[in-house]
XYZ file of C-alpha atoms in Angstrom:
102
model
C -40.701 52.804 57.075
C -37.841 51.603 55.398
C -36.197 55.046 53.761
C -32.858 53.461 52.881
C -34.662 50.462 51.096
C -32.374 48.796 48.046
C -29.867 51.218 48.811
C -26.090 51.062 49.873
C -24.593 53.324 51.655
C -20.568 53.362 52.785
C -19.627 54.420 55.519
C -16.145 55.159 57.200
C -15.318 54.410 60.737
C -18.127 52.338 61.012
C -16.605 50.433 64.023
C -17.164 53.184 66.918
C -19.289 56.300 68.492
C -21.713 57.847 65.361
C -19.971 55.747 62.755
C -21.409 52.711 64.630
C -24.953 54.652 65.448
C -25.328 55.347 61.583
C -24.374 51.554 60.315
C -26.755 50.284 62.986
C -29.321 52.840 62.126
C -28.877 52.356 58.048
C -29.202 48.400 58.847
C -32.741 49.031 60.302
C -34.052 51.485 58.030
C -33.121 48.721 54.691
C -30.087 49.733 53.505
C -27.020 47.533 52.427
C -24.275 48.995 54.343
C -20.260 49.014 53.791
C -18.068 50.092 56.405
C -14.499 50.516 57.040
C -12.612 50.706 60.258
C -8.900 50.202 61.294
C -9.332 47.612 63.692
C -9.987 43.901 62.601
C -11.695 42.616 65.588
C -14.445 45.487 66.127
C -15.302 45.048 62.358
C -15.854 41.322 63.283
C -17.441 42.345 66.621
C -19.747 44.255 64.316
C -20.470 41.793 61.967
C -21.568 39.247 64.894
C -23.584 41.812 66.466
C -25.602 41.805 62.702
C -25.242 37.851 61.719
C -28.403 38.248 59.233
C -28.172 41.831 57.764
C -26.666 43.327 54.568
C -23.369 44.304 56.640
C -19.764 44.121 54.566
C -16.531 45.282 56.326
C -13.695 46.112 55.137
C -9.992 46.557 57.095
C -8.808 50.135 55.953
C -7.576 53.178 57.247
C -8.782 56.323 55.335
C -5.422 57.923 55.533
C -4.069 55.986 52.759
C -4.951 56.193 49.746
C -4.781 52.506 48.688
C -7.093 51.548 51.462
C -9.537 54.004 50.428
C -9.519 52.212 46.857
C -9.584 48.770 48.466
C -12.968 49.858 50.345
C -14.630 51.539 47.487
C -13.468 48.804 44.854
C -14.820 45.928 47.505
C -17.883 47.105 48.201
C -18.583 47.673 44.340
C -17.734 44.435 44.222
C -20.472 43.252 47.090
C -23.148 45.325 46.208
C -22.532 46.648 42.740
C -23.079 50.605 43.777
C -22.659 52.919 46.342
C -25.663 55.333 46.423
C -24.481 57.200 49.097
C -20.963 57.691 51.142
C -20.296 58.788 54.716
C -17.014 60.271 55.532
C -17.318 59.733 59.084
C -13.883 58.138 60.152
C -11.950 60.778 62.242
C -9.911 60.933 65.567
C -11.820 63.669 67.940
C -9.420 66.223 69.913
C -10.731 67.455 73.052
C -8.220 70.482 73.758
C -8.907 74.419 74.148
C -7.455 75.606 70.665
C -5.346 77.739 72.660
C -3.690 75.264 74.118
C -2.541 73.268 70.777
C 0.761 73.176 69.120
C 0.380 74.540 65.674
C-alpha cells in the first residue's frame, strides 16, 4: 500500500534516530520527502543510502530563522508543495528535572 503516494512531506532532522525512521519509512510508503539536518555529510550519507528515491536535503538548522526559509523555499522549489511537515529536529535531554539548572 502506498499511503503517502504523490505526496511530499518535510521533515526536520531527518539525518538521525525517528527523523531518519520517518524519511526512510515515508520513502517506502511513496512519498517525496524533504529533509533538513545540520550536518552535511549524514544528509549525503542519507542520500547514498536512497540513490533512486524522491529524497532532497537540505543543510539547515531549525534554530534560525533563515534556514528554516531556505528549507521550505527549496523544497517548493523541488517538488512544488509540501502536503505535510514534520517538526521533528530536536536535541533530547536525559536528566531528572530536578537536577536541571533553570
Amino acid at each position: 500500500m502506498m499511503t503517502f503516494s504523490n505526496k511530499v512531506v518535510a521533515v526536520t532532522g531527518g539525518t538521525e534516530g525517528i527523523g531518519k525512521a520517518l524519511v526512510q519509512l515515508l520513502l517506502v510508503q511513496g512519498a517525496n520527502v524533504a529533509t533538513c539536518g545540520r550536518n552535511q555529510d549524514k544528509l549525503y550519507k542519507l542520500q547514498l543510502e536512497h540513490p533512486t528515491s524522491p529524497l532532497h536535503v537540505v543543510v539547515a538548522d531549525v534554530s534560525i530563522h533563515e534556514d528554516c526559509q531556505k528549507f521550505i523555499q527549496s523544497t517548493l522549489k523541488t517538488f512544488g508543495k509540501i502536503d505535510v511537515l514534520i517538526n521533528n529536529a530536536g536535541i533530547s535531554m536525559r536528566a531528572m528535572v530536578q537536577d536541571l539548572d533553570m
